[in-house]
Amino acid sequence: MLFANIVVEKFQHGGWVMWPILVTFFLALCVLLERSLWWTSLKRTIRRSLHEQARETLGTGQFDATWQLVGNSSDPFLVNLRDGMTHAHTSMLAAMQLHASDLIEKAEARQWVLGTIITLAPLLGLLGTVVGIMGSFSSIGDDALAVSKVSGGIGEALIATAAGLGIAISCLLPYNYFRKRVAVLRGDLERWINHSELLVQNAKAHGHDLEAFAASRHINR
């Protein structure tokens, strides 16, 4: 309770610019929570052991077994392979790349908001600094110098600046973490797609044609 009172008091002393700073804080918090939940959900769907099985059956031409693995899976890599097998009669590689692009787009969703807040929050704090110091200078020009007004203006400037920097710093680390996760996911998908293409070519060289399998089973959406 005491801490809450201190926060409210500092907020009031920070001036009007604290309101847009507060909005950026809640916006950043919402984005961080949403992104954390999305990545957690994605991680839970990934089944590395099934990846190995899918590669083995795909490379040896056991397309029935591969389709059973990917058919009802929610694993993003297996879904990617399912899209490729579904469009094997047109372009397996293109279908897998399109799915990967959609997944990367979802992984990058709302990261631009964090990037904007990292830049915007310190600027709002700087605006509070300028407003507070301007108020202090206007008090100095009065006939009766009010020391409390001068110190209050400087205090307002420091509170707003500290709040803006605090929000930017708090967002910077998770923002870079999410960017790293996106880069890793993109690399994993590229390797998965290239490896799958090589396995299909290997199976075809041994007489197992994925396009013929797709056509015979009438695989479609």
PDB file of C-alpha atoms in Angstrom:
ATOM      1  CA  MET A   1       0.000   0.000   0.000  1.00  0.00           C
ATOM      2  CA  LEU A   2       2.841   2.358   0.851  1.00  0.00           C
ATOM      3  CA  PHE A   3       4.545   1.585  -2.447  1.00  0.00           C
ATOM      4  CA  ALA A   4       1.326   2.298  -4.351  1.00  0.00           C
ATOM      5  CA  ASN A   5       0.992   5.639  -2.609  1.00  0.00           C
ATOM      6  CA  ILE A   6       4.553   6.539  -3.566  1.00  0.00           C
ATOM      7  CA  VAL A   7       3.923   5.591  -7.199  1.00  0.00           C
ATOM      8  CA  VAL A   8       0.740   7.686  -7.341  1.00  0.00           C
ATOM      9  CA  GLU A   9       2.504  10.626  -5.755  1.00  0.00           C
ATOM     10  CA  LYS A  10       5.403  10.466  -8.222  1.00  0.00           C
ATOM     11  CA  PHE A  11       2.955  10.108 -11.081  1.00  0.00           C
ATOM     12  CA  GLN A  12       1.125  13.256 -10.032  1.00  0.00           C
ATOM     13  CA  HIS A  13       4.375  15.173  -9.640  1.00  0.00           C
ATOM     14  CA  GLY A  14       5.531  14.076 -13.083  1.00  0.00           C
ATOM     15  CA  GLY A  15       3.100  16.366 -14.882  1.00  0.00           C
ATOM     16  CA  TRP A  16       0.679  15.804 -17.732  1.00  0.00           C
ATOM     17  CA  VAL A  17       3.248  13.983 -19.848  1.00  0.00           C
ATOM     18  CA  MET A  18       3.007  11.052 -17.439  1.00  0.00           C
ATOM     19  CA  TRP A  19      -0.365  10.143 -18.956  1.00  0.00           C
ATOM     20  CA  PRO A  20       0.961   9.314 -22.442  1.00  0.00           C
ATOM     21  CA  ILE A  21       3.888   7.573 -20.745  1.00  0.00           C
ATOM     22  CA  LEU A  22       1.385   5.488 -18.770  1.00  0.00           C
ATOM     23  CA  VAL A  23      -0.425   4.573 -22.001  1.00  0.00           C
ATOM     24  CA  THR A  24       2.841   3.387 -23.570  1.00  0.00           C
ATOM     25  CA  PHE A  25       3.571   1.335 -20.452  1.00  0.00           C
ATOM     26  CA  PHE A  26       0.254  -0.535 -20.584  1.00  0.00           C
ATOM     27  CA  LEU A  27       0.575  -1.008 -24.343  1.00  0.00           C
ATOM     28  CA  ALA A  28       4.048  -2.469 -23.922  1.00  0.00           C
ATOM     29  CA  LEU A  29       2.827  -4.729 -21.120  1.00  0.00           C
ATOM     30  CA  CYS A  30      -0.012  -6.078 -23.272  1.00  0.00           C
ATOM     31  CA  VAL A  31       2.312  -6.781 -26.196  1.00  0.00           C
ATOM     32  CA  LEU A  32       4.897  -8.482 -23.978  1.00  0.00           C
ATOM     33  CA  LEU A  33       2.264 -10.738 -22.425  1.00  0.00           C
ATOM     34  CA  GLU A  34       0.741 -11.611 -25.805  1.00  0.00           C
ATOM     35  CA  ARG A  35       4.117 -12.390 -27.381  1.00  0.00           C
ATOM     36  CA  SER A  36       5.203 -14.470 -24.388  1.00  0.00           C
ATOM     37  CA  LEU A  37       1.997 -16.530 -24.570  1.00  0.00           C
ATOM     38  CA  TRP A  38       2.385 -16.996 -28.330  1.00  0.00           C
ATOM     39  CA  TRP A  39       5.950 -18.278 -28.068  1.00  0.00           C
ATOM     40  CA  THR A  40       5.044 -20.518 -25.137  1.00  0.00           C
ATOM     41  CA  SER A  41       2.154 -21.989 -27.115  1.00  0.00           C
ATOM     42  CA  LEU A  42       4.384 -22.563 -30.136  1.00  0.00           C
ATOM     43  CA  LYS A  43       7.032 -24.301 -28.048  1.00  0.00           C
ATOM     44  CA  ARG A  44       4.447 -26.681 -26.584  1.00  0.00           C
ATOM     45  CA  THR A  45       3.337 -27.825 -30.042  1.00  0.00           C
ATOM     46  CA  ILE A  46       6.827 -28.778 -31.254  1.00  0.00           C
ATOM     47  CA  ARG A  47       7.613 -32.506 -31.121  1.00  0.00           C
ATOM     48  CA  ARG A  48      11.266 -33.060 -32.000  1.00  0.00           C
ATOM     49  CA  SER A  49      10.974 -36.851 -31.839  1.00  0.00           C
ATOM     50  CA  LEU A  50       8.298 -36.823 -34.532  1.00  0.00           C
ATOM     51  CA  HIS A  51      10.553 -34.691 -36.718  1.00  0.00           C
ATOM     52  CA  GLU A  52      13.096 -37.488 -36.874  1.00  0.00           C
ATOM     53  CA  GLN A  53      10.424 -40.040 -37.712  1.00  0.00           C
ATOM     54  CA  ALA A  54       9.046 -37.825 -40.453  1.00  0.00           C
ATOM     55  CA  ARG A  55      12.493 -37.351 -41.970  1.00  0.00           C
ATOM     56  CA  GLU A  56      13.227 -41.073 -41.877  1.00  0.00           C
ATOM     57  CA  THR A  57       9.948 -42.121 -43.493  1.00  0.00           C
ATOM     58  CA  LEU A  58      10.138 -39.332 -46.069  1.00  0.00           C
ATOM     59  CA  GLY A  59      13.684 -40.187 -47.101  1.00  0.00           C
ATOM     60  CA  THR A  60      12.924 -43.895 -47.471  1.00  0.00           C
ATOM     61  CA  GLY A  61       9.763 -43.319 -49.477  1.00  0.00           C
ATOM     62  CA  GLN A  62       7.337 -44.440 -46.762  1.00  0.00           C
ATOM     63  CA  PHE A  63       4.928 -41.656 -47.643  1.00  0.00           C
ATOM     64  CA  ASP A  64       1.948 -43.378 -46.008  1.00  0.00           C
ATOM     65  CA  ALA A  65       3.743 -43.305 -42.652  1.00  0.00           C
ATOM     66  CA  THR A  66       4.845 -39.707 -43.230  1.00  0.00           C
ATOM     67  CA  TRP A  67       1.289 -38.620 -43.988  1.00  0.00           C
ATOM     68  CA  GLN A  68       0.011 -40.309 -40.842  1.00  0.00           C
ATOM     69  CA  LEU A  69       2.566 -38.348 -38.811  1.00  0.00           C
ATOM     70  CA  VAL A  70       1.764 -34.967 -40.322  1.00  0.00           C
ATOM     71  CA  GLY A  71      -1.945 -35.452 -41.046  1.00  0.00           C
ATOM     72  CA  ASN A  72      -3.428 -34.250 -37.745  1.00  0.00           C
ATOM     73  CA  SER A  73      -0.388 -32.695 -36.123  1.00  0.00           C
ATOM     74  CA  SER A  74      -0.296 -29.149 -34.758  1.00  0.00           C
ATOM     75  CA  ASP A  75       3.508 -29.095 -34.790  1.00  0.00           C
ATOM     76  CA  PRO A  76       4.454 -26.160 -37.076  1.00  0.00           C
ATOM     77  CA  PHE A  77       7.216 -28.131 -38.800  1.00  0.00           C
ATOM     78  CA  LEU A  78       4.971 -31.101 -39.477  1.00  0.00           C
ATOM     79  CA  VAL A  79       2.222 -28.767 -40.665  1.00  0.00           C
ATOM     80  CA  ASN A  80       4.795 -27.244 -42.987  1.00  0.00           C
ATOM     81  CA  LEU A  81       5.620 -30.688 -44.390  1.00  0.00           C
ATOM     82  CA  ARG A  82       1.914 -31.471 -44.706  1.00  0.00           C
ATOM     83  CA  ASP A  83       1.443 -28.378 -46.855  1.00  0.00           C
ATOM     84  CA  GLY A  84       4.347 -29.502 -48.994  1.00  0.00           C
ATOM     85  CA  MET A  85       2.943 -32.997 -49.468  1.00  0.00           C
ATOM     86  CA  THR A  86      -0.489 -31.559 -50.191  1.00  0.00           C
ATOM     87  CA  HIS A  87       0.941 -29.524 -53.082  1.00  0.00           C
ATOM     88  CA  ALA A  88       3.489 -32.089 -54.234  1.00  0.00           C
ATOM     89  CA  HIS A  89       1.819 -32.230 -57.664  1.00  0.00           C
ATOM     90  CA  THR A  90       2.486 -28.492 -58.184  1.00  0.00           C
ATOM     91  CA  SER A  91       5.408 -27.329 -56.059  1.00  0.00           C
ATOM     92  CA  MET A  92       6.230 -28.827 -52.708  1.00  0.00           C
ATOM     93  CA  LEU A  93       9.024 -26.331 -52.092  1.00  0.00           C
ATOM     94  CA  ALA A  94       6.869 -23.281 -52.846  1.00  0.00           C
ATOM     95  CA  ALA A  95       4.066 -24.512 -50.581  1.00  0.00           C
ATOM     96  CA  MET A  96       6.457 -25.079 -47.686  1.00  0.00           C
ATOM     97  CA  GLN A  97       8.048 -21.675 -48.186  1.00  0.00           C
ATOM     98  CA  LEU A  98       4.655 -19.955 -48.210  1.00  0.00           C
ATOM     99  CA  HIS A  99       3.674 -21.664 -44.973  1.00  0.00           C
ATOM    100  CA  ALA A 100       7.012 -20.716 -43.415  1.00  0.00           C
ATOM    101  CA  SER A 101       6.502 -17.086 -44.454  1.00  0.00           C
ATOM    102  CA  ASP A 102       3.079 -17.037 -42.809  1.00  0.00           C
ATOM    103  CA  LEU A 103       4.508 -18.506 -39.615  1.00  0.00           C
ATOM    104  CA  ILE A 104       7.382 -16.002 -39.519  1.00  0.00           C
ATOM    105  CA  GLU A 105       4.887 -13.191 -40.064  1.00  0.00           C
ATOM    106  CA  LYS A 106       2.927 -14.390 -37.024  1.00  0.00           C
ATOM    107  CA  ALA A 107       6.140 -14.673 -35.010  1.00  0.00           C
ATOM    108  CA  GLU A 108       7.012 -11.062 -35.832  1.00  0.00           C
ATOM    109  CA  ALA A 109       3.516  -9.742 -35.113  1.00  0.00           C
ATOM    110  CA  ARG A 110       3.387  -6.615 -32.939  1.00  0.00           C
ATOM    111  CA  GLN A 111       7.153  -6.485 -32.491  1.00  0.00           C
ATOM    112  CA  TRP A 112       7.031  -3.152 -34.280  1.00  0.00           C
ATOM    113  CA  VAL A 113       4.955  -1.867 -31.362  1.00  0.00           C
ATOM    114  CA  LEU A 114       7.768  -2.665 -28.929  1.00  0.00           C
ATOM    115  CA  GLY A 115      10.305  -1.082 -31.271  1.00  0.00           C
ATOM    116  CA  THR A 116       8.198   2.079 -31.434  1.00  0.00           C
ATOM    117  CA  ILE A 117       7.772   2.223 -27.658  1.00  0.00           C
ATOM    118  CA  ILE A 118      11.519   1.806 -27.110  1.00  0.00           C
ATOM    119  CA  THR A 119      12.008   4.964 -29.170  1.00  0.00           C
ATOM    120  CA  LEU A 120       8.888   6.842 -28.094  1.00  0.00           C
ATOM    121  CA  ALA A 121       9.076   6.435 -24.310  1.00  0.00           C
ATOM    122  CA  PRO A 122      12.436   8.249 -23.854  1.00  0.00           C
ATOM    123  CA  LEU A 123      11.216  11.011 -26.186  1.00  0.00           C
ATOM    124  CA  LEU A 124       8.118  11.471 -24.031  1.00  0.00           C
ATOM    125  CA  GLY A 125      10.397  11.594 -20.997  1.00  0.00           C
ATOM    126  CA  LEU A 126      12.510  14.213 -22.772  1.00  0.00           C
ATOM    127  CA  LEU A 127       9.363  16.191 -23.501  1.00  0.00           C
ATOM    128  CA  GLY A 128       8.539  16.075 -19.802  1.00  0.00           C
ATOM    129  CA  THR A 129      12.066  17.319 -19.084  1.00  0.00           C
ATOM    130  CA  VAL A 130      11.656  20.275 -21.419  1.00  0.00           C
ATOM    131  CA  VAL A 131       8.223  21.159 -20.020  1.00  0.00           C
ATOM    132  CA  GLY A 132       9.455  20.897 -16.431  1.00  0.00           C
ATOM    133  CA  ILE A 133      12.529  23.043 -17.026  1.00  0.00           C
ATOM    134  CA  MET A 134      10.466  25.618 -18.907  1.00  0.00           C
ATOM    135  CA  GLY A 135       8.217  25.828 -15.868  1.00  0.00           C
ATOM    136  CA  SER A 136      11.252  26.325 -13.638  1.00  0.00           C
ATOM    137  CA  PHE A 137      12.578  29.153 -15.822  1.00  0.00           C
ATOM    138  CA  SER A 138       9.203  30.867 -15.834  1.00  0.00           C
ATOM    139  CA  SER A 139       9.250  30.804 -12.024  1.00  0.00           C
ATOM    140  CA  ILE A 140      12.708  32.381 -11.953  1.00  0.00           C
ATOM    141  CA  GLY A 141      11.344  35.318 -13.929  1.00  0.00           C
ATOM    142  CA  ASP A 142       8.822  36.195 -11.201  1.00  0.00           C
ATOM    143  CA  ASP A 143       9.502  39.095  -8.829  1.00  0.00           C
ATOM    144  CA  ALA A 144       9.050  36.845  -5.846  1.00  0.00           C
ATOM    145  CA  LEU A 145      11.214  33.789  -6.504  1.00  0.00           C
ATOM    146  CA  ALA A 146       9.411  30.622  -5.477  1.00  0.00           C
ATOM    147  CA  VAL A 147      12.044  28.027  -4.706  1.00  0.00           C
ATOM    148  CA  SER A 148       9.404  25.351  -4.443  1.00  0.00           C
ATOM    149  CA  LYS A 149       8.228  26.025  -7.998  1.00  0.00           C
ATOM    150  CA  VAL A 150      11.753  25.805  -9.348  1.00  0.00           C
ATOM    151  CA  SER A 151      12.497  22.540  -7.563  1.00  0.00           C
ATOM    152  CA  GLY A 152       9.061  21.224  -8.494  1.00  0.00           C
ATOM    153  CA  GLY A 153       9.686  21.871 -12.166  1.00  0.00           C
ATOM    154  CA  ILE A 154      13.044  20.129 -12.040  1.00  0.00           C
ATOM    155  CA  GLY A 155      11.495  17.240 -10.136  1.00  0.00           C
ATOM    156  CA  GLU A 156       8.791  16.927 -12.775  1.00  0.00           C
ATOM    157  CA  ALA A 157      11.448  16.789 -15.451  1.00  0.00           C
ATOM    158  CA  LEU A 158      13.427  14.065 -13.675  1.00  0.00           C
ATOM    159  CA  ILE A 159      10.374  11.908 -12.924  1.00  0.00           C
ATOM    160  CA  ALA A 160       9.165  11.982 -16.528  1.00  0.00           C
ATOM    161  CA  THR A 161      12.633  11.232 -17.878  1.00  0.00           C
ATOM    162  CA  ALA A 162      13.158   8.347 -15.469  1.00  0.00           C
ATOM    163  CA  ALA A 163       9.763   6.864 -16.329  1.00  0.00           C
ATOM    164  CA  GLY A 164      10.397   7.058 -20.074  1.00  0.00           C
ATOM    165  CA  LEU A 165      13.845   5.510 -19.783  1.00  0.00           C
ATOM    166  CA  GLY A 166      12.537   2.812 -17.459  1.00  0.00           C
ATOM    167  CA  ILE A 167       9.893   1.735 -19.971  1.00  0.00           C
ATOM    168  CA  ALA A 168      12.382   1.731 -22.854  1.00  0.00           C
ATOM    169  CA  ILE A 169      14.912  -0.336 -20.915  1.00  0.00           C
ATOM    170  CA  SER A 170      12.231  -2.776 -19.766  1.00  0.00           C
ATOM    171  CA  CYS A 171      11.116  -3.325 -23.371  1.00  0.00           C
ATOM    172  CA  LEU A 172      14.576  -3.505 -24.940  1.00  0.00           C
ATOM    173  CA  LEU A 173      15.646  -6.852 -23.488  1.00  0.00           C
ATOM    174  CA  PRO A 174      12.462  -8.799 -24.346  1.00  0.00           C
ATOM    175  CA  TYR A 175      12.348  -7.094 -27.755  1.00  0.00           C
ATOM    176  CA  ASN A 176      15.820  -8.349 -28.617  1.00  0.00           C
ATOM    177  CA  TYR A 177      14.941 -11.755 -27.161  1.00  0.00           C
ATOM    178  CA  PHE A 178      11.876 -12.037 -29.412  1.00  0.00           C
ATOM    179  CA  ARG A 179      13.931 -10.953 -32.414  1.00  0.00           C
ATOM    180  CA  LYS A 180      16.435 -13.693 -31.638  1.00  0.00           C
ATOM    181  CA  ARG A 181      13.641 -16.251 -31.358  1.00  0.00           C
ATOM    182  CA  VAL A 182      12.323 -15.184 -34.762  1.00  0.00           C
ATOM    183  CA  ALA A 183      15.791 -15.518 -36.307  1.00  0.00           C
ATOM    184  CA  VAL A 184      16.213 -19.007 -34.829  1.00  0.00           C
ATOM    185  CA  LEU A 185      12.753 -20.059 -36.028  1.00  0.00           C
ATOM    186  CA  ARG A 186      13.485 -18.754 -39.521  1.00  0.00           C
ATOM    187  CA  GLY A 187      16.771 -20.684 -39.643  1.00  0.00           C
ATOM    188  CA  ASP A 188      15.126 -23.880 -38.375  1.00  0.00           C
ATOM    189  CA  LEU A 189      12.386 -23.630 -40.998  1.00  0.00           C
ATOM    190  CA  GLU A 190      14.889 -23.042 -43.800  1.00  0.00           C
ATOM    191  CA  ARG A 191      16.903 -26.088 -42.769  1.00  0.00           C
ATOM    192  CA  TRP A 192      13.727 -28.160 -42.404  1.00  0.00           C
ATOM    193  CA  ILE A 193      12.493 -27.212 -45.871  1.00  0.00           C
ATOM    194  CA  ASN A 194      15.835 -27.779 -47.581  1.00  0.00           C
ATOM    195  CA  HIS A 195      16.319 -31.100 -45.806  1.00  0.00           C
ATOM    196  CA  SER A 196      12.811 -32.234 -46.743  1.00  0.00           C
ATOM    197  CA  GLU A 197      13.431 -31.389 -50.378  1.00  0.00           C
ATOM    198  CA  LEU A 198      16.658 -33.401 -50.369  1.00  0.00           C
ATOM    199  CA  LEU A 199      14.902 -36.361 -48.744  1.00  0.00           C
ATOM    200  CA  VAL A 200      12.146 -36.317 -51.357  1.00  0.00           C
ATOM    201  CA  GLN A 201      14.741 -36.251 -54.131  1.00  0.00           C
ATOM    202  CA  ASN A 202      16.560 -39.147 -52.474  1.00  0.00           C
ATOM    203  CA  ALA A 203      13.338 -41.135 -52.252  1.00  0.00           C
ATOM    204  CA  LYS A 204      12.578 -40.376 -55.907  1.00  0.00           C
ATOM    205  CA  ALA A 205      16.034 -41.614 -56.914  1.00  0.00           C
ATOM    206  CA  HIS A 206      15.126 -44.943 -55.307  1.00  0.00           C
ATOM    207  CA  GLY A 207      11.808 -45.213 -57.118  1.00  0.00           C
ATOM    208  CA  HIS A 208       9.488 -43.512 -54.656  1.00  0.00           C
ATOM    209  CA  ASP A 209       7.741 -40.532 -56.258  1.00  0.00           C
ATOM    210  CA  LEU A 210       5.918 -38.205 -53.862  1.00  0.00           C
ATOM    211  CA  GLU A 211       3.986 -36.585 -56.705  1.00  0.00           C
ATOM    212  CA  ALA A 212       2.644 -39.974 -57.777  1.00  0.00           C
ATOM    213  CA  PHE A 213       1.735 -40.766 -54.175  1.00  0.00           C
ATOM    214  CA  ALA A 214      -0.150 -37.486 -53.810  1.00  0.00           C
ATOM    215  CA  ALA A 215      -1.978 -38.067 -57.067  1.00  0.00           C
ATOM    216  CA  SER A 216      -2.900 -41.653 -56.203  1.00  0.00           C
ATOM    217  CA  ARG A 217      -4.240 -40.674 -52.797  1.00  0.00           C
ATOM    218  CA  HIS A 218      -5.920 -37.519 -54.128  1.00  0.00           C
ATOM    219  CA  ILE A 219      -4.320 -35.467 -51.367  1.00  0.00           C
ATOM    220  CA  ASN A 220      -5.835 -32.042 -51.310  1.00  0.00           C
ATOM    221  CA  ARG A 221      -7.160 -29.448 -48.898  1.00  0.00           C
TER     222      ARG A 221
END
